[in-house]
mmCIF file of C-alpha atoms in Angstrom:
data_model
loop_
_atom_site.group_PDB
_atom_site.id
_atom_site.type_symbol
_atom_site.label_atom_id
_atom_site.label_comp_id
_atom_site.label_asym_id
_atom_site.label_seq_id
_atom_site.Cartn_x
_atom_site.Cartn_y
_atom_site.Cartn_z
ATOM 1 C CA MET A 1 -51.067 34.270 55.510
ATOM 2 C CA LEU A 2 -50.709 30.980 52.808
ATOM 3 C CA HIS A 3 -53.011 28.084 52.940
ATOM 4 C CA SER A 4 -52.792 24.858 51.751
ATOM 5 C CA LYS A 5 -56.205 23.841 51.565
ATOM 6 C CA ARG A 6 -57.063 21.969 48.344
ATOM 7 C CA PRO A 7 -60.306 22.266 46.318
ATOM 8 C CA SER A 8 -62.724 19.194 45.918
ATOM 9 C CA THR A 9 -61.083 16.902 43.129
ATOM 10 C CA GLY A 10 -64.656 15.003 42.261
ATOM 11 C CA ALA A 11 -66.360 11.584 42.975
ATOM 12 C CA PRO A 12 -64.782 8.714 44.926
ATOM 13 C CA ILE A 13 -62.754 6.332 43.027
ATOM 14 C CA LYS A 14 -64.957 3.340 43.752
ATOM 15 C CA ALA A 15 -67.407 4.108 40.893
ATOM 16 C CA LEU A 16 -64.447 3.816 38.427
ATOM 17 C CA ASN A 17 -65.058 0.251 38.297
ATOM 18 C CA GLU A 18 -68.011 0.729 35.820
ATOM 19 C CA LYS A 19 -65.411 3.113 33.496
ATOM 20 C CA LEU A 20 -62.829 0.739 33.521
ATOM 21 C CA THR A 21 -62.229 -2.246 31.238
ATOM 22 C CA ASP A 22 -62.012 -5.788 32.978
ATOM 23 C CA ALA A 23 -57.902 -5.509 32.535
ATOM 24 C CA ASP A 24 -58.047 -1.875 34.353
ATOM 25 C CA ALA A 25 -60.351 -3.267 37.279
ATOM 26 C CA GLU A 26 -57.636 -6.023 38.001
ATOM 27 C CA ALA A 27 -55.518 -3.177 38.801
ATOM 28 C CA LEU A 28 -57.823 -1.863 41.296
ATOM 29 C CA ARG A 29 -58.083 -5.043 43.017
ATOM 30 C CA PHE A 30 -54.210 -5.659 42.979
ATOM 31 C CA PRO A 31 -52.377 -2.987 44.562
ATOM 32 C CA ASP A 32 -49.092 -3.910 43.067
ATOM 33 C CA TYR A 33 -50.420 -3.781 39.280
ATOM 34 C CA SER A 34 -49.739 -0.883 37.652
ATOM 35 C CA LEU A 35 -52.180 0.618 35.032
ATOM 36 C CA PRO A 36 -50.025 2.225 32.099
ATOM 37 C CA SER A 37 -50.237 5.869 31.607
ATOM 38 C CA GLU A 38 -52.167 5.652 28.463
ATOM 39 C CA THR A 39 -54.951 3.559 29.930
ATOM 40 C CA LEU A 40 -55.773 6.077 32.324
ATOM 41 C CA PRO A 41 -57.574 9.473 32.048
ATOM 42 C CA PHE A 42 -55.123 12.282 31.952
ATOM 43 C CA TRP A 43 -56.187 13.396 35.324
ATOM 44 C CA LEU A 44 -55.208 10.358 37.043
ATOM 45 C CA VAL A 45 -51.397 10.124 35.725
ATOM 46 C CA ASN A 46 -49.036 10.793 38.644
ATOM 47 C CA VAL A 47 -51.937 10.456 41.222
ATOM 48 C CA PRO A 48 -51.685 7.660 43.704
ATOM 49 C CA ARG A 49 -54.477 5.292 43.448
ATOM 50 C CA SER A 50 -56.271 6.159 46.593
ATOM 51 C CA GLN A 51 -57.041 9.795 45.145
ATOM 52 C CA TRP A 52 -58.393 8.656 42.114
ATOM 53 C CA THR A 53 -61.773 10.249 40.984
ATOM 54 C CA VAL A 54 -64.128 9.238 38.346
ATOM 55 C CA GLU A 55 -64.813 12.605 37.404
ATOM 56 C CA CYS A 56 -62.118 15.082 36.103
ATOM 57 C CA PRO A 57 -61.491 17.653 38.794
ATOM 58 C CA SER A 58 -62.906 20.990 37.989
ATOM 59 C CA PHE A 59 -59.475 22.549 38.166
ATOM 60 C CA LEU A 60 -58.144 20.532 35.099
ATOM 61 C CA ARG A 61 -61.513 20.882 32.963
ATOM 62 C CA ASP A 62 -61.014 22.748 29.615
ATOM 63 C CA GLN A 63 -57.129 22.484 29.721
ATOM 64 C CA ASN A 64 -55.453 23.170 26.716
ATOM 65 C CA PRO A 65 -53.941 20.152 24.226
ATOM 66 C CA LYS A 66 -50.340 21.102 25.598
ATOM 67 C CA ASN A 67 -51.511 21.104 29.051
ATOM 68 C CA ILE A 68 -53.362 17.592 28.534
ATOM 69 C CA GLN A 69 -50.175 16.163 26.613
ATOM 70 C CA CYS A 70 -47.947 17.005 29.506
ATOM 71 C CA LEU A 71 -50.359 15.701 32.344
ATOM 72 C CA SER A 72 -50.884 12.670 30.574
ATOM 73 C CA THR A 73 -47.128 12.001 31.118
ATOM 74 C CA PRO A 74 -45.817 9.886 33.988
ATOM 75 C CA ASP A 75 -43.060 11.997 35.789
ATOM 76 C CA HIS A 76 -40.327 9.252 35.393
ATOM 77 C CA LEU A 77 -40.714 9.934 31.518
ATOM 78 C CA TYR A 78 -40.381 13.447 31.718
ATOM 79 C CA THR A 79 -37.055 14.953 30.619
ATOM 80 C CA ARG A 80 -35.972 17.582 32.157
ATOM 81 C CA GLN A 81 -34.624 20.931 29.855
ATOM 82 C CA LYS A 82 -30.779 21.450 29.910
ATOM 83 C CA TRP A 83 -29.110 24.620 30.126
ATOM 84 C CA GLU A 84 -28.476 24.558 26.017
ATOM 85 C CA GLU A 85 -31.763 24.014 25.411
ATOM 86 C CA VAL A 86 -33.060 26.890 27.566
ATOM 87 C CA LYS A 87 -30.455 29.393 25.939
ATOM 88 C CA GLU A 88 -31.766 28.236 22.593
ATOM 89 C CA ILE A 89 -35.657 28.717 23.622
ATOM 90 C CA THR A 90 -34.992 32.088 24.915
ATOM 91 C CA LYS A 91 -32.354 32.910 22.075
ATOM 92 C CA THR A 92 -35.177 32.206 19.467
ATOM 93 C CA ASN A 93 -38.057 33.717 21.496
ATOM 94 C CA ARG A 94 -39.651 30.259 21.684
ATOM 95 C CA ILE A 95 -41.192 30.585 25.311
ATOM 96 C CA ASP A 96 -44.100 28.556 24.285
ATOM 97 C CA ARG A 97 -41.462 25.349 24.397
ATOM 98 C CA PHE A 98 -41.117 25.760 28.277
ATOM 99 C CA GLN A 99 -43.277 23.286 30.344
ATOM 100 C CA ARG A 100 -43.672 22.260 33.724
ATOM 101 C CA VAL A 101 -43.217 18.913 35.244
ATOM 102 C CA PRO A 102 -46.312 16.879 34.885
ATOM 103 C CA SER A 103 -47.174 16.496 38.812
ATOM 104 C CA GLU A 104 -46.151 20.093 39.229
ATOM 105 C CA LEU A 105 -48.233 21.340 36.673
ATOM 106 C CA ARG A 106 -51.160 19.304 38.356
ATOM 107 C CA LYS A 107 -50.271 20.906 41.590
ATOM 108 C CA TYR A 108 -49.913 24.340 40.029
ATOM 109 C CA LEU A 109 -53.367 24.309 38.257
ATOM 110 C CA GLU A 110 -55.011 23.246 41.303
ATOM 111 C CA TYR A 111 -53.272 25.928 43.740
ATOM 112 C CA MET A 112 -54.151 28.726 41.403
ATOM 113 C CA ALA A 113 -57.926 27.598 41.337
ATOM 114 C CA HIS A 114 -57.620 27.629 45.121
ATOM 115 C CA ILE A 115 -56.127 31.090 45.087
ATOM 116 C CA LYS A 116 -58.753 32.437 43.110
ATOM 117 C CA ALA A 117 -61.551 31.237 45.054
ATOM 118 C CA GLU A 118 -59.625 32.314 48.502
ATOM 119 C CA TYR A 119 -58.543 36.039 47.297
ATOM 120 C CA THR A 120 -60.574 36.624 44.146
ATOM 121 C CA SER A 121 -57.820 37.145 41.945
ATOM 122 C CA VAL A 122 -54.262 35.624 41.772
ATOM 123 C CA MET A 123 -53.042 39.067 41.496
ATOM 124 C CA ARG A 124 -54.319 39.948 44.963
ATOM 125 C CA PHE A 125 -52.982 37.104 46.260
ATOM 126 C CA MET A 126 -49.274 38.007 44.404
ATOM 127 C CA ILE A 127 -49.388 41.780 45.516
ATOM 128 C CA LYS A 128 -50.279 40.825 49.334
ATOM 129 C CA GLU A 129 -48.716 37.661 50.258
ATOM 130 C CA ARG A 130 -45.829 37.273 48.104
ATOM 131 C CA LEU A 131 -44.574 40.385 47.124
ATOM 132 C CA GLY A 132 -45.566 42.076 50.113
ATOM 133 C CA TRP A 133 -46.482 45.758 48.815
ATOM 134 C CA GLY A 134 -49.981 46.034 50.183
ATOM 135 C CA ASN A 135 -53.415 44.495 50.677
ATOM 136 C CA GLY A 136 -53.684 43.615 46.802
ATOM 137 C CA SER A 137 -55.189 46.823 45.641
ATOM 138 C CA LEU A 138 -54.021 48.397 42.418
ATOM 139 C CA GLU A 139 -52.818 51.538 44.356
ATOM 140 C CA ASP A 140 -50.186 49.130 45.811
ATOM 141 C CA ILE A 141 -48.671 48.586 42.563
ATOM 142 C CA LYS A 142 -48.255 52.199 41.491
ATOM 143 C CA ALA A 143 -44.773 53.177 40.697
ATOM 144 C CA ARG A 144 -42.638 55.496 42.555
ATOM 145 C CA GLY A 145 -40.722 56.522 39.589
ATOM 146 C CA GLY A 146 -39.650 55.295 35.891
ATOM 147 C CA PRO A 147 -38.214 51.967 34.806
ATOM 148 C CA PHE A 148 -35.605 50.565 37.315
ATOM 149 C CA GLU A 149 -35.285 53.729 38.972
ATOM 150 C CA TYR A 150 -35.942 52.892 42.325
ATOM 151 C CA GLU A 151 -35.421 49.454 44.272
ATOM 152 C CA GLU A 152 -38.745 50.038 46.071
ATOM 153 C CA ASP A 153 -40.619 49.179 42.671
ATOM 154 C CA ILE A 154 -38.752 46.149 42.111
ATOM 155 C CA ARG A 155 -39.123 42.905 43.701
ATOM 156 C CA ILE A 156 -37.090 39.372 42.851
ATOM 157 C CA ILE A 157 -38.326 36.372 44.359
ATOM 158 C CA TYR A 158 -38.320 32.501 42.908
ATOM 159 C CA ASN A 159 -40.849 31.280 40.363
ATOM 160 C CA ASP A 160 -43.392 29.458 42.983
ATOM 161 C CA TRP A 161 -44.156 26.655 40.020
ATOM 162 C CA PRO A 162 -40.964 26.967 38.087
ATOM 163 C CA TYR A 163 -40.463 25.325 34.558
ATOM 164 C CA GLY A 164 -39.260 21.816 34.149
ATOM 165 C CA VAL A 165 -35.549 22.510 33.768
ATOM 166 C CA ASP A 166 -32.354 21.122 35.124
ATOM 167 C CA LYS A 167 -32.192 21.283 38.976
ATOM 168 C CA ASP A 168 -28.996 23.156 38.741
ATOM 169 C CA ILE A 169 -30.801 25.844 37.052
ATOM 170 C CA ILE A 170 -32.449 28.480 39.431
ATOM 171 C CA HIS A 171 -36.106 30.180 38.086
ATOM 172 C CA LEU A 172 -36.511 33.670 39.428
ATOM 173 C CA VAL A 173 -38.978 36.248 38.427
ATOM 174 C CA VAL A 174 -38.293 40.102 38.515
ATOM 175 C CA TRP A 175 -41.550 41.862 39.528
ATOM 176 C CA THR A 176 -41.897 45.565 38.907
ATOM 177 C CA LYS A 177 -44.797 48.055 39.625
ATOM 178 C CA PHE A 178 -43.732 50.237 36.575
ATOM 179 C CA GLN A 179 -44.794 49.002 33.249
ATOM 180 C CA LEU A 180 -42.412 46.950 30.751
ATOM 181 C CA GLU A 181 -43.947 48.456 27.618
ATOM 182 C CA ASP A 182 -44.794 45.675 24.416
ATOM 183 C CA ASP A 183 -45.378 46.549 20.891
ATOM 184 C CA PRO A 184 -48.659 45.998 20.084
ATOM 185 C CA THR A 185 -47.940 44.822 16.857
ATOM 186 C CA THR A 186 -45.543 41.730 17.718
ATOM 187 C CA ASP A 187 -46.897 41.204 21.258
ATOM 188 C CA ASP A 188 -43.019 41.774 22.147
ATOM 189 C CA LEU A 189 -40.802 44.338 23.991
ATOM 190 C CA THR A 190 -40.199 47.557 22.393
ATOM 191 C CA PRO A 191 -36.327 47.818 21.741
ATOM 192 C CA SER A 192 -35.727 50.812 24.541
ATOM 193 C CA THR A 193 -37.658 48.260 26.857
ATOM 194 C CA ARG A 194 -35.629 45.343 25.991
ATOM 195 C CA ALA A 195 -32.227 47.386 26.423
ATOM 196 C CA ALA A 196 -33.294 48.787 30.012
ATOM 197 C CA ILE A 197 -34.064 45.287 31.201
ATOM 198 C CA GLU A 198 -30.833 44.174 29.435
ATOM 199 C CA SER A 199 -29.029 46.957 31.334
ATOM 200 C CA TYR A 200 -30.499 45.714 34.537
ATOM 201 C CA VAL A 201 -29.732 42.203 34.203
ATOM 202 C CA GLN A 202 -26.194 43.062 33.723
ATOM 203 C CA GLU A 203 -26.249 45.138 36.543
ATOM 204 C CA LYS A 204 -28.370 42.648 38.880
ATOM 205 C CA PHE A 205 -27.375 39.560 38.001
ATOM 206 C CA CYS A 206 -24.255 39.463 35.554
ATOM 207 C CA SER A 207 -21.965 41.467 37.750
ATOM 208 C CA ARG A 208 -22.079 38.046 40.406
ATOM 209 C CA MET A 209 -21.914 35.455 37.625
ATOM 210 C CA PRO A 210 -20.634 35.119 34.073
ATOM 211 C CA ARG A 211 -23.256 36.318 31.381
ATOM 212 C CA GLU A 212 -23.157 32.894 29.726
ATOM 213 C CA GLN A 213 -24.712 31.883 32.942
ATOM 214 C CA VAL A 214 -27.754 34.101 32.645
ATOM 215 C CA VAL A 215 -30.783 34.334 30.429
ATOM 216 C CA TRP A 216 -34.054 36.312 30.451
ATOM 217 C CA PHE A 217 -37.345 36.418 28.718
ATOM 218 C CA LYS A 218 -40.742 38.041 29.461
ATOM 219 C CA ASN A 219 -43.733 35.780 28.424
ATOM 220 C CA TRP A 220 -45.917 36.981 25.697
ATOM 221 C CA LYS A 221 -49.353 38.085 27.060
ATOM 222 C CA SER A 222 -51.260 34.645 26.110
ATOM 223 C CA LEU A 223 -48.793 32.928 28.357
ATOM 224 C CA LYS A 224 -48.717 35.209 31.422
ATOM 225 C CA SER A 225 -50.299 33.600 34.529
ATOM 226 C CA VAL A 226 -50.447 36.953 36.523
ATOM 227 C CA PRO A 227 -51.164 39.503 33.429
ATOM 228 C CA GLY A 228 -52.254 42.389 36.167
ATOM 229 C CA ILE A 229 -48.576 42.774 37.629
ATOM 230 C CA GLU A 230 -45.565 43.503 35.124
ATOM 231 C CA HIS A 231 -42.812 40.741 35.437
ATOM 232 C CA PHE A 232 -39.981 39.065 33.598
ATOM 233 C CA HIS A 233 -38.329 35.762 33.920
ATOM 234 C CA VAL A 234 -34.576 35.104 34.717
ATOM 235 C CA MET A 235 -32.596 31.926 35.002
ATOM 236 C CA LEU A 236 -29.389 31.413 36.435
ATOM 237 C CA HIS A 237 -27.353 28.472 35.829
ATOM 238 C CA ARG A 238 -25.504 26.778 38.529
ATOM 239 C CA PRO A 239 -25.173 30.039 40.683
ATOM 240 C CA ASP A 240 -23.852 30.813 44.187
ATOM 241 C CA MET A 241 -27.118 29.763 46.304
ATOM 242 C CA GLU A 242 -25.715 32.794 48.902
ATOM 243 C CA PHE A 243 -26.137 35.054 45.839
ATOM 244 C CA ILE A 244 -29.647 34.186 45.271
ATOM 245 C CA LYS A 245 -30.706 34.032 49.160
ATOM 246 C CA GLU A 246 -29.328 37.659 49.134
ATOM 247 C CA ILE A 247 -31.276 39.203 46.089
ATOM 248 C CA THR A 248 -34.396 37.204 47.242
ATOM 249 C CA ARG A 249 -34.177 38.235 50.526
ATOM 250 C CA GLY A 250 -34.295 34.700 51.806
ATOM 251 C CA ASP A 251 -37.292 33.831 49.545
ATOM 252 C CA VAL A 252 -38.756 30.153 49.475
ATOM 253 C CA PRO A 253 -41.104 28.934 46.648
ATOM 254 C CA LEU A 254 -44.553 27.951 47.161
ATOM 255 C CA ILE A 255 -43.805 24.622 45.784
ATOM 256 C CA GLU A 256 -41.578 23.961 48.632
ATOM 257 C CA ARG A 257 -43.649 25.256 51.295
ATOM 258 C CA LEU A 258 -47.352 23.413 50.580
#
């Protein structure tokens, strides 16, 4: 069962007056007065004033510089990545350049903190609630066969927290019970595994839409949000949504359910 309860976000905003400048305090007294984002701590950007807190919420502490920069950006100043940029990122394997819409990154980090508290691990939640492969144990993700041999070892669903790309780009994730072998010296896929994934993508996706409207990539280990379960990403440009409904079995991403 999915839950939408959110973790505590710290002290109430009434104490913030003590830490703001006089000009900032004016913004608190007059609702129509807007603070520039550079005046606000990063954890208050894109947050309604009624939900401001003095202290940084626990789920936003110890963030890396990339996340802090993103969280500090007002949504209206964020530029979604277009299809040509998406193709360039995947072609050059610079997948670290993908990022989320600032407010969606915040929701993602908050929900991940909740999942870890509720289910002990994100992996257990994914196995049980999103992939439907069992109760969340490692036995549940034991493959029946080799790579792409059996459909029951594969599940295609939406990325619950998609990257901040154009809205006509659909972001899916292909989860597998079998391993997708990496080269330990490069942290990249081995040539044979890359060829196997490409063959699967050609059969599953490119048989239903042009190859130039399909890209796929596998995150580096350092970028994986769920390292315990193998998966790779597929992005489709302007696909037939009936096709998406078919291959995801009518899946709805978490971001649209919470």
